mmCIF file of C-alpha atoms and ligand atoms in Angstrom:
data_model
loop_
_atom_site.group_PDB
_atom_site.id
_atom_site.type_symbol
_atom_site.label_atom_id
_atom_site.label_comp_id
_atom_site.label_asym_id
_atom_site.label_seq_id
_atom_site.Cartn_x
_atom_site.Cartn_y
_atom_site.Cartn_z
ATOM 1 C CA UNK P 1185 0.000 0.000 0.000
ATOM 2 C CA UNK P 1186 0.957 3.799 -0.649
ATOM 3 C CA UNK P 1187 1.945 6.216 1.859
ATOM 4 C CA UNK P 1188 -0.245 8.284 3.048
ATOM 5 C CA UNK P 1189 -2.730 5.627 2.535
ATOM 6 C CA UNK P 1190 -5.756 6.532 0.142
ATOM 7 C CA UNK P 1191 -8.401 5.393 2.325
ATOM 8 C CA UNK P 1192 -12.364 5.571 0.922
ATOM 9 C CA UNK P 1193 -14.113 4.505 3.898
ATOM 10 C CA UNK P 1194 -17.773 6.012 2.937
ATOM 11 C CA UNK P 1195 -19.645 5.194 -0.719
ATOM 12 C CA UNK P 1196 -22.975 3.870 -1.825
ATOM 13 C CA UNK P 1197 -24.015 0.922 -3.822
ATOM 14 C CA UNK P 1198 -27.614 0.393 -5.556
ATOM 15 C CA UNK P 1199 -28.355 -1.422 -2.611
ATOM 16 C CA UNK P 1200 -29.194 1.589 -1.024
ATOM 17 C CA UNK P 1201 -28.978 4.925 -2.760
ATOM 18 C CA UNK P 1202 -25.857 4.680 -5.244
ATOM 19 C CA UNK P 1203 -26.263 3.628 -8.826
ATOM 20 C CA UNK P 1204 -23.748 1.222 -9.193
ATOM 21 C CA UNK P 1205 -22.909 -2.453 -8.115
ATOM 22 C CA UNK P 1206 -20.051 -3.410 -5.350
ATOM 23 C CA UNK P 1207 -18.109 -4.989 -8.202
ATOM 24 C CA UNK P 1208 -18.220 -1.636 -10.515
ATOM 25 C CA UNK P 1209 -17.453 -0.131 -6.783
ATOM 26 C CA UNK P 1210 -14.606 -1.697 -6.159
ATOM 27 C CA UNK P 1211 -13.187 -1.636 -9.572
ATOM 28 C CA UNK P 1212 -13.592 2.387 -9.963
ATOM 29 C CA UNK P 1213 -12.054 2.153 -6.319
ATOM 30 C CA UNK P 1214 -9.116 0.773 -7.998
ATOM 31 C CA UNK P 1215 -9.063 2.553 -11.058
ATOM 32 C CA UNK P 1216 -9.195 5.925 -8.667
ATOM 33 C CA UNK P 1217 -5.943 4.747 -6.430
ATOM 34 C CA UNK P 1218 -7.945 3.607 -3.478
ATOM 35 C CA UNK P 1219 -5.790 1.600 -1.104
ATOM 36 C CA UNK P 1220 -8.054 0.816 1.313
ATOM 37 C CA UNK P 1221 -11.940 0.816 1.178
ATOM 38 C CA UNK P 1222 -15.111 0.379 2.584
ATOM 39 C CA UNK P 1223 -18.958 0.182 0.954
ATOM 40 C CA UNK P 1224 -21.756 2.073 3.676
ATOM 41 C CA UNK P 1225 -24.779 1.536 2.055
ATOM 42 C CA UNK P 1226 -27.547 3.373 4.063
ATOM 43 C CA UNK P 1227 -29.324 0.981 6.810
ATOM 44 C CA UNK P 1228 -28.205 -2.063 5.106
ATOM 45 C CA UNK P 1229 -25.258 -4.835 4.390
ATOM 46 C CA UNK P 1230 -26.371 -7.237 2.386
ATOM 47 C CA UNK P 1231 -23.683 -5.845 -0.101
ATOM 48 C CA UNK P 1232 -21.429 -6.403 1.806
ATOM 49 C CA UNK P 1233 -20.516 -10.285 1.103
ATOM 50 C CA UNK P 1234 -19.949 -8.680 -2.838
ATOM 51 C CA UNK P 1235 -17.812 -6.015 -1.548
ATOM 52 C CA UNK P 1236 -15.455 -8.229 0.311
ATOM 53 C CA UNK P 1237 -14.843 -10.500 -2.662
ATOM 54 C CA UNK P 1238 -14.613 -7.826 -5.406
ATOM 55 C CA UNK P 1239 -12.225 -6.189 -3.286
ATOM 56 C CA UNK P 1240 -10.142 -9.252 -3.647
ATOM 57 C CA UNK P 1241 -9.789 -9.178 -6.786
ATOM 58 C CA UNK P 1242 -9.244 -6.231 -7.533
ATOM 59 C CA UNK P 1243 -6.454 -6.236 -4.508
ATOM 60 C CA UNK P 1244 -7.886 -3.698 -2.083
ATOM 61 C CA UNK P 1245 -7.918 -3.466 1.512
ATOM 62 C CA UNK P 1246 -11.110 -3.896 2.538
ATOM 63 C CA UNK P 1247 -13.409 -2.906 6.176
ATOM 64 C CA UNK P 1248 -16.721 -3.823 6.422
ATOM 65 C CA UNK P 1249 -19.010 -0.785 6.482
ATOM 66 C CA UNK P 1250 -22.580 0.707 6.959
ATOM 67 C CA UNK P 1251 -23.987 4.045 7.418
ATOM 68 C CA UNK P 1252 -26.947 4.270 9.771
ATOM 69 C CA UNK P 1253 -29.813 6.511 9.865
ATOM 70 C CA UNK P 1254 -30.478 8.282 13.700
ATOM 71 C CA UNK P 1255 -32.642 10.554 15.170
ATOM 72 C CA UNK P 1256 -30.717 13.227 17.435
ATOM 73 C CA UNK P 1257 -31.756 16.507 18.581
ATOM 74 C CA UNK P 1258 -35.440 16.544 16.068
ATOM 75 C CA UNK P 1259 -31.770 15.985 13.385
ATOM 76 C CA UNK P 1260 -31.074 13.104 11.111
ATOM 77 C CA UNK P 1261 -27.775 12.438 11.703
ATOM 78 C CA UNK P 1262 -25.607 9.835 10.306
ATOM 79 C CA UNK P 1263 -23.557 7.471 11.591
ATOM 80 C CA UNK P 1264 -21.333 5.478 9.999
ATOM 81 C CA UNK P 1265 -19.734 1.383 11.031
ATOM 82 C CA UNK P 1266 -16.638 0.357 9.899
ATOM 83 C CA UNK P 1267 -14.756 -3.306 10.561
ATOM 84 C CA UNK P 1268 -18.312 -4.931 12.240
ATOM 85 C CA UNK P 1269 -19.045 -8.766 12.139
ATOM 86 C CA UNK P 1270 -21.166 -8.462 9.283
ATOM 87 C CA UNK P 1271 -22.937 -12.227 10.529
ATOM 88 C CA UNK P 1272 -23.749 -10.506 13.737
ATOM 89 C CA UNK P 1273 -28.203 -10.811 13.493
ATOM 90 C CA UNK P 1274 -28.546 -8.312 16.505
ATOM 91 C CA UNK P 1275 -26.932 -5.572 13.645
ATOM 92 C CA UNK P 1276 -29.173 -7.091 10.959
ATOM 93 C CA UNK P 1277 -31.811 -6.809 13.193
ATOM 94 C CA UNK P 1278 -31.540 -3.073 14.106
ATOM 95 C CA UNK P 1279 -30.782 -2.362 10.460
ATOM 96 C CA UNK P 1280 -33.975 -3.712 9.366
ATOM 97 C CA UNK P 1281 -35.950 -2.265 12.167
ATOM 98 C CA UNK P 1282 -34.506 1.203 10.757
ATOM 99 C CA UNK P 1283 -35.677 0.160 7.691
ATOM 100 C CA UNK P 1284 -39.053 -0.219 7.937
ATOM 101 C CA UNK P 1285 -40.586 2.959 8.202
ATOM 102 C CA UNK P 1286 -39.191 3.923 4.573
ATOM 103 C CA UNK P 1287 -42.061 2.572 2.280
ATOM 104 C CA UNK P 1288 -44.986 4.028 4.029
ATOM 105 C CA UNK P 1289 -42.442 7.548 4.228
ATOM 106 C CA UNK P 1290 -42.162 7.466 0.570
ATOM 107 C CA UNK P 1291 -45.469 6.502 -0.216
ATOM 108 C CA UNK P 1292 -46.574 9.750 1.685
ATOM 109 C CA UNK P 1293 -43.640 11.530 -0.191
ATOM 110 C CA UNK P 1294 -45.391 10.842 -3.493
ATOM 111 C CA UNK P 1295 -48.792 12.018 -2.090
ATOM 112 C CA UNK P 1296 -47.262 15.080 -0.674
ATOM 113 C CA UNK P 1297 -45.847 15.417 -4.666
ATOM 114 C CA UNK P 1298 -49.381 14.955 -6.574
ATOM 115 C CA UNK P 1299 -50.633 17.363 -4.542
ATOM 116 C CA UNK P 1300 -48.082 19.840 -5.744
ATOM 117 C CA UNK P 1301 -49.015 18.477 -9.474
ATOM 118 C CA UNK P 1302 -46.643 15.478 -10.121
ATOM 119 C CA UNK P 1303 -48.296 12.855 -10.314
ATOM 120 C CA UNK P 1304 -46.969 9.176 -9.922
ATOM 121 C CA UNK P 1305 -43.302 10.032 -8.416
ATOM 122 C CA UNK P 1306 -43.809 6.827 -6.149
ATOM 123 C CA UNK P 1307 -43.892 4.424 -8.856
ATOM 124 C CA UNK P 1308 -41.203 6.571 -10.868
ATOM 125 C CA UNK P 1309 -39.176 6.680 -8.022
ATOM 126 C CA UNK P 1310 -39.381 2.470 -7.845
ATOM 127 C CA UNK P 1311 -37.697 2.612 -11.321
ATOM 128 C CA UNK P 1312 -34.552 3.596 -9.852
ATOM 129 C CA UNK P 1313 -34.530 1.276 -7.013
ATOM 130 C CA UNK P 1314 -32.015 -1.401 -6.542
ATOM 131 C CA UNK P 1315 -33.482 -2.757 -3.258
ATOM 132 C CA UNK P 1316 -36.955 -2.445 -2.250
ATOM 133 C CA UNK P 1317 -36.757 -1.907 1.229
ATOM 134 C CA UNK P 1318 -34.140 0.844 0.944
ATOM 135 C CA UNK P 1319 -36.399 3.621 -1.152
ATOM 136 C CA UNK P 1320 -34.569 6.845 -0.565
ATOM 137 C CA UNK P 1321 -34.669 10.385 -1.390
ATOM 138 C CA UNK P 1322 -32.259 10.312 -4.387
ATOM 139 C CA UNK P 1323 -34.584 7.710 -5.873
ATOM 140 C CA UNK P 1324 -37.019 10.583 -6.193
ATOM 141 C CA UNK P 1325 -34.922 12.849 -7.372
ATOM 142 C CA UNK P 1326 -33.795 10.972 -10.074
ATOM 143 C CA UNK P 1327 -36.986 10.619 -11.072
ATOM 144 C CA UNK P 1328 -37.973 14.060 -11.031
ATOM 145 C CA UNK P 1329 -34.667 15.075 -13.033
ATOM 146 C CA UNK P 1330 -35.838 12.071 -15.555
ATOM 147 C CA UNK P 1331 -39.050 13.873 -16.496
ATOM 148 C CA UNK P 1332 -37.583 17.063 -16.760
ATOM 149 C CA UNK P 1333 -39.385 18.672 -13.295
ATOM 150 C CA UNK P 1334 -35.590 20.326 -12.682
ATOM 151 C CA UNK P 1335 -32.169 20.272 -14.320
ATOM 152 C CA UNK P 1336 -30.050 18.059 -11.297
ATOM 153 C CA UNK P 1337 -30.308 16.231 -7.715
ATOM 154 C CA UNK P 1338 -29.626 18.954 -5.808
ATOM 155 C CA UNK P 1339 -32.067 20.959 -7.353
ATOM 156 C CA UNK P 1340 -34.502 18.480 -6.652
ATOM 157 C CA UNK P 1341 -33.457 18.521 -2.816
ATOM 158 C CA UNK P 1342 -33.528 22.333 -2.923
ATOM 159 C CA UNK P 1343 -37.021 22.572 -4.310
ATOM 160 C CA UNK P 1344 -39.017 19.570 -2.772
ATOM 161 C CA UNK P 1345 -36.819 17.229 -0.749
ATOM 162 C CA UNK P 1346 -35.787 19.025 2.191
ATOM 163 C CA UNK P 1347 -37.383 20.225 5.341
ATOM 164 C CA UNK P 1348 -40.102 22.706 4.593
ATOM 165 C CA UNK P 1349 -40.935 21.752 0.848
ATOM 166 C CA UNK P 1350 -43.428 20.101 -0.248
ATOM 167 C CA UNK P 1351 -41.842 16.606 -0.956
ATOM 168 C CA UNK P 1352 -40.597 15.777 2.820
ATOM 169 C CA UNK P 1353 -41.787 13.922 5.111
ATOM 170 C CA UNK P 1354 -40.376 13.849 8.364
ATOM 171 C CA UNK P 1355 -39.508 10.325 9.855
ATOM 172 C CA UNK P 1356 -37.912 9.013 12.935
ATOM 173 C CA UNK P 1357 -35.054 7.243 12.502
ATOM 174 C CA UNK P 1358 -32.871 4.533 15.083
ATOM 175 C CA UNK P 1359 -31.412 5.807 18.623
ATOM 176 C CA UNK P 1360 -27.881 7.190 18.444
ATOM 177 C CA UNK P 1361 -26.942 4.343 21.566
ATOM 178 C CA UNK P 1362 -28.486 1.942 19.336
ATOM 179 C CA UNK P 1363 -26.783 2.490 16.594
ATOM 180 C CA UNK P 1364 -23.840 3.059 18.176
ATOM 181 C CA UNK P 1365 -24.115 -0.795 20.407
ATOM 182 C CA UNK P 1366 -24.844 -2.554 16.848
ATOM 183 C CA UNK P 1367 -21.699 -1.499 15.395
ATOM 184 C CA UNK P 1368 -19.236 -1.701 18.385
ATOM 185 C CA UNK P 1369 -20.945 -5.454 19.420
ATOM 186 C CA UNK P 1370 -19.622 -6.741 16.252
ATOM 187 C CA UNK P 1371 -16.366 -5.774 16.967
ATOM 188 C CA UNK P 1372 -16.376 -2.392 15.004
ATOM 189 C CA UNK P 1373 -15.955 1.274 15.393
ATOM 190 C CA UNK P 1374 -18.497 3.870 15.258
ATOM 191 C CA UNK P 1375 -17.896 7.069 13.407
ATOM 192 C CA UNK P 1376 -19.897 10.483 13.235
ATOM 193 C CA UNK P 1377 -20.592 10.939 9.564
ATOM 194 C CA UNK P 1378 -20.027 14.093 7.966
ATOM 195 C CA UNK P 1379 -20.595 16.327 10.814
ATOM 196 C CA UNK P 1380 -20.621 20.136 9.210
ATOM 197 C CA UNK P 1381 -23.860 19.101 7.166
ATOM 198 C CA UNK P 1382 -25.988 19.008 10.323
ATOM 199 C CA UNK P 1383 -25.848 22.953 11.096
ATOM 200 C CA UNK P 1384 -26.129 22.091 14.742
ATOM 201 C CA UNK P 1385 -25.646 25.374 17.218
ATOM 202 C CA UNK P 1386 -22.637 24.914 19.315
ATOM 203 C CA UNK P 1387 -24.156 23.402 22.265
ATOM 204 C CA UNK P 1388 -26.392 20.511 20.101
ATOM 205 C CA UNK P 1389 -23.253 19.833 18.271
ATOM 206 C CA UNK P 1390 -21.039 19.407 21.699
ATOM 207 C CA UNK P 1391 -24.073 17.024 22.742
ATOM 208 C CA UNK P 1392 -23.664 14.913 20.081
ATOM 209 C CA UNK P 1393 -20.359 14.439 20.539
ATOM 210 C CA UNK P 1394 -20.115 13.868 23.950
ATOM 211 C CA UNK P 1395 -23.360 11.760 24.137
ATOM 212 C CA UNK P 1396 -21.416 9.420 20.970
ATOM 213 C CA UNK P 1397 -18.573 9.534 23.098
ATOM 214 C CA UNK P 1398 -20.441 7.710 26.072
ATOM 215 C CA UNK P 1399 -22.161 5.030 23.972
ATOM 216 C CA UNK P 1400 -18.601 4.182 22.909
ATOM 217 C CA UNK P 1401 -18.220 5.695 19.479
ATOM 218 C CA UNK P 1402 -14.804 6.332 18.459
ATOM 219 C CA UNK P 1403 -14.467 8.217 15.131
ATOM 220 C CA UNK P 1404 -15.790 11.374 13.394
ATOM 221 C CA UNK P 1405 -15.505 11.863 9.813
ATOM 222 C CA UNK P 1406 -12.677 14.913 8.677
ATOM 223 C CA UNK P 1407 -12.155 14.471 5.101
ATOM 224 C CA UNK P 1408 -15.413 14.273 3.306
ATOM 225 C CA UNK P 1409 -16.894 14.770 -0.511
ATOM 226 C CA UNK P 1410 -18.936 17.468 2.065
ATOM 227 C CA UNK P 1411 -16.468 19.004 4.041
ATOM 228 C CA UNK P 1412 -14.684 22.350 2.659
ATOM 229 C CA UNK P 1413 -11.057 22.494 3.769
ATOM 230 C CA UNK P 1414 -12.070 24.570 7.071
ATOM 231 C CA UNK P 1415 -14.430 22.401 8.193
ATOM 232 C CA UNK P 1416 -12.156 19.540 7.740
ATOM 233 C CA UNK P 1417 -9.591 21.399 9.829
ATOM 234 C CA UNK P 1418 -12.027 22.177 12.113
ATOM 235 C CA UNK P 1419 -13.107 18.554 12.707
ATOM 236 C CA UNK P 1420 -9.704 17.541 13.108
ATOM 237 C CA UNK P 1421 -9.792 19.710 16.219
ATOM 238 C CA UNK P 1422 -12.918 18.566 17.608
ATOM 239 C CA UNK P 1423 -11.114 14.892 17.000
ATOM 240 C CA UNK P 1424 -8.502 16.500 19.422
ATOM 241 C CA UNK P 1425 -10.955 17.622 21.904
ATOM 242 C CA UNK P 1426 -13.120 14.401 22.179
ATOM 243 C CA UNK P 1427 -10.482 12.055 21.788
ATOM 244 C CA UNK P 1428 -11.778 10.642 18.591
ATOM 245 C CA UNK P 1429 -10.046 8.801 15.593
ATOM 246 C CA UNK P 1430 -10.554 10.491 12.305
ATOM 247 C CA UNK P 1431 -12.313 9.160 9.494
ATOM 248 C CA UNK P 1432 -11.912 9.909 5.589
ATOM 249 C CA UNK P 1433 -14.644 9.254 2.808
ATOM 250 C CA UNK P 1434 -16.102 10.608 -0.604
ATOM 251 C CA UNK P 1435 -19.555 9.223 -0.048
ATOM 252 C CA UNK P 1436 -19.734 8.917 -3.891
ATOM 253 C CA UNK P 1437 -23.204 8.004 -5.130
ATOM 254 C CA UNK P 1438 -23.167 7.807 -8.609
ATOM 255 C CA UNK P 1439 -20.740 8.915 -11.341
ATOM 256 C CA UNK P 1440 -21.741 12.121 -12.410
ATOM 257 C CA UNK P 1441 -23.926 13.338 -9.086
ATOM 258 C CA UNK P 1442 -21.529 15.179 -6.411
ATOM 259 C CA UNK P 1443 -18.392 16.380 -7.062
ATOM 260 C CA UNK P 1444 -15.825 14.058 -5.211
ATOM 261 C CA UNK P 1445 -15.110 10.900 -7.074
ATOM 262 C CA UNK P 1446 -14.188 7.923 -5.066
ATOM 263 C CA UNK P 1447 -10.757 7.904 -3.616
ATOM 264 C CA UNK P 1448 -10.475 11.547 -4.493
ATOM 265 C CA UNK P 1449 -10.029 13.075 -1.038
ATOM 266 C CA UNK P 1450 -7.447 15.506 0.168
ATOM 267 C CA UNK P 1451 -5.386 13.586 2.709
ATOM 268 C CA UNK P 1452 -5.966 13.705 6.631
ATOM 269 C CA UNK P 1453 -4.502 16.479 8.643
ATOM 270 C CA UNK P 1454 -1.129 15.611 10.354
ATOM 271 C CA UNK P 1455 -1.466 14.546 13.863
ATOM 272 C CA UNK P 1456 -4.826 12.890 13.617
ATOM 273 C CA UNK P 1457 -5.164 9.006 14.730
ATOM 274 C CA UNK P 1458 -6.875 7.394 11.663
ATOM 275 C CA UNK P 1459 -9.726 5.141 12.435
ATOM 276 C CA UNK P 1460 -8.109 2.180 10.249
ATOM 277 C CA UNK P 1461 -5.362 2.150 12.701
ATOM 278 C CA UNK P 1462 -8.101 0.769 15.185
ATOM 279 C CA UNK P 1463 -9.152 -1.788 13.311
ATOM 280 C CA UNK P 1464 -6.062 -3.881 12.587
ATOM 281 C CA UNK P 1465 -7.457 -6.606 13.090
ATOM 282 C CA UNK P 1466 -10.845 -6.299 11.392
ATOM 283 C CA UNK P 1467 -9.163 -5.396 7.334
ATOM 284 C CA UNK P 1468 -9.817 -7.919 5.021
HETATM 285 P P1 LIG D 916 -33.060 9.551 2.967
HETATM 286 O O1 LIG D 916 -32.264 8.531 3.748
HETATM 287 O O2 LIG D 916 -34.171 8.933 2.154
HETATM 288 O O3 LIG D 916 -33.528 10.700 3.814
HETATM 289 O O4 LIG D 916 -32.055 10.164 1.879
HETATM 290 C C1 LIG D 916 -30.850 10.745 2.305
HETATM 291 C C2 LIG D 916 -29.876 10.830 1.149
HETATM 292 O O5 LIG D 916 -30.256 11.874 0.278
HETATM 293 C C3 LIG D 916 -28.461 11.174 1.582
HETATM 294 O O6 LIG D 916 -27.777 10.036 1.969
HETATM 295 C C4 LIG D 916 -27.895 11.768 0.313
HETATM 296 O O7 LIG D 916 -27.539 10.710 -0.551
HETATM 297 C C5 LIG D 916 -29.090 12.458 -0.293
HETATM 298 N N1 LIG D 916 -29.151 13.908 0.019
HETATM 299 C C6 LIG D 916 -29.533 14.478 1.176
HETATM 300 N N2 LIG D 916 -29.519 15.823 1.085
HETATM 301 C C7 LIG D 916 -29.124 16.113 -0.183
HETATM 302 C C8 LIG D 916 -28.920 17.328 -0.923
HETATM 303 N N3 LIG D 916 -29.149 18.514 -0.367
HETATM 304 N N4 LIG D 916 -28.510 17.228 -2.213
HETATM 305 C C9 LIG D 916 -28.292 16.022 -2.787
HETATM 306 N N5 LIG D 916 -28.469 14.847 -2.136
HETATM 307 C C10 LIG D 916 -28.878 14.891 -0.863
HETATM 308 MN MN1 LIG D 917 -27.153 8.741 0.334
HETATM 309 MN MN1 LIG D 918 -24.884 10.585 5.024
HETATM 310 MN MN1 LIG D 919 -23.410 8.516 2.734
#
């Protein structure tokens, strides 16, 4: 492996919102320079037995991941797992009970939509899903770039997706200390995802840390496709302050959406631990 290590440990599969398959994953992983990598599909792992063997091949490093959906502070915040027992059921049982809620959500979603004159974004929406049970905003908005309602995703999300227009609908998502006990049970590390999207006031953003740091989570995300440069810096210091490993991940979707292609991060700040050097034991 190169040094610094090119480390990918956040992406998406069409298992859950990405458009692409482990395999294809893995190889653009490759292709990119990634040394070391890790699939998080949203509130599921069943791509993860894929992931393990097309990493193999294509002679990556390899931790088991997930990203889960929580609840914290009337937030969605995300956490992701790296270098879990991906057998354990008592994680497969927590991701499917954070599952569930997610049909009925987007059934309402493409209610909420007709009544704002689109008709049928439900059933467009199922066009672009790879796994039933993990229907997912991007779905949508894929649909609603396909028939020409806006120009991109983020558009979409600007105009009906996010809190206050007309295509969300709030839903509550797992406990942070659950979440946080079905990762570190199997053996892995849990990692605050992304932090600076969350626009958290100080004082919710110091209980969230400190309230991850009791249920035993032990990373926070630095370098991410959604962290500028200061907020990367800035999250290295708040790994500092709470005594947390640092993370690094694109969390690529889907060539051509986003701007940060897998394995094309800016390296960690010096003095950081990184959260691979934790899990040892846990790379495949
Ligand atoms: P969901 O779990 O159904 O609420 O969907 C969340 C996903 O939507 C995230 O994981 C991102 O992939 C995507 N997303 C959220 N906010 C935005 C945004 N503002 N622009 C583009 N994609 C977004
Ligand atoms: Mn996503
Ligand atoms: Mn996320
Ligand atoms: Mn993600």
């Amino acid at each position: 492996m190169s040094f610094p290590l090119n480390a990918d440990l956040h992406c998406h599969s069409a298992r859950s919102d990405g458009t692409l398959t482990p395999t294809q994953l893995a190889e653009r992983a490759r292709a990119n320079g990634v040394d070391l990598w890790s699939l998080t599909d949203h509130d599921e792992i069943g791509g993860q037995p894929e992931a393990i063997e097309a990493a193999r091949v294509q002679g990556l490093r390899y931790l088991t991941g997930v990203e889960v959906s929580v609840t914290f502070a009337d937030t969605t915040v995300h956490i992701v797992g790296l270098g879990f027992d991906h057998a354990d059921p008592r994680l497969a049982e927590g991701l499917a009970d954070t599952r569930d809620g997610r049909v009925p959500r987007a059934v309402e979603m493409g209610e909420q939509l007709a009544k704002t004159g689109i008709p049928g974004a439900y059933e467009g929406a199922l066009k672009y899903v790879g796994n039933p049970h993990m229907i997912a905003r991007p779905h949508f908005a894929r649909y609603l770039v396909e028939i020409g309602v806006c120009e991109d995703v983020p558009e979409v999300f600007r105009k009906y997706l996010t809190e206050g227009k007309p295509g969300y609908v709030p839903h509550r998502w797992a406990r942070l200390g659950d979440a946080v006990r079905w990762i570190t049970q199997g053996g892995g590390v849990a990692v605050i995802a992304h932090p600076a999207r969350y626009k958290f006031t100080p004082t919710e953003e110091y209980a969230l840390f400190s309230e991850f740091r009791q249920h035993g989570g032990q990373g926070v995300e630095v370098v991410t496709g959604a962290h500028s440069a200061q907020e990367a810096l800035r999250y290295a210091d708040m790994a500092h302050e709470f005594g947390l490993a640092a993370s690094r991940g694109s969390d690529f979707h889907s060539p051509g959406e986003g701007h940060i292609d897998l394995g094309r991060l800016p390296p960690l700040p010096a003095g950081l631990t990184p959260v691979w050097s934790l899990l040892q034991e846990r790379l495949f």
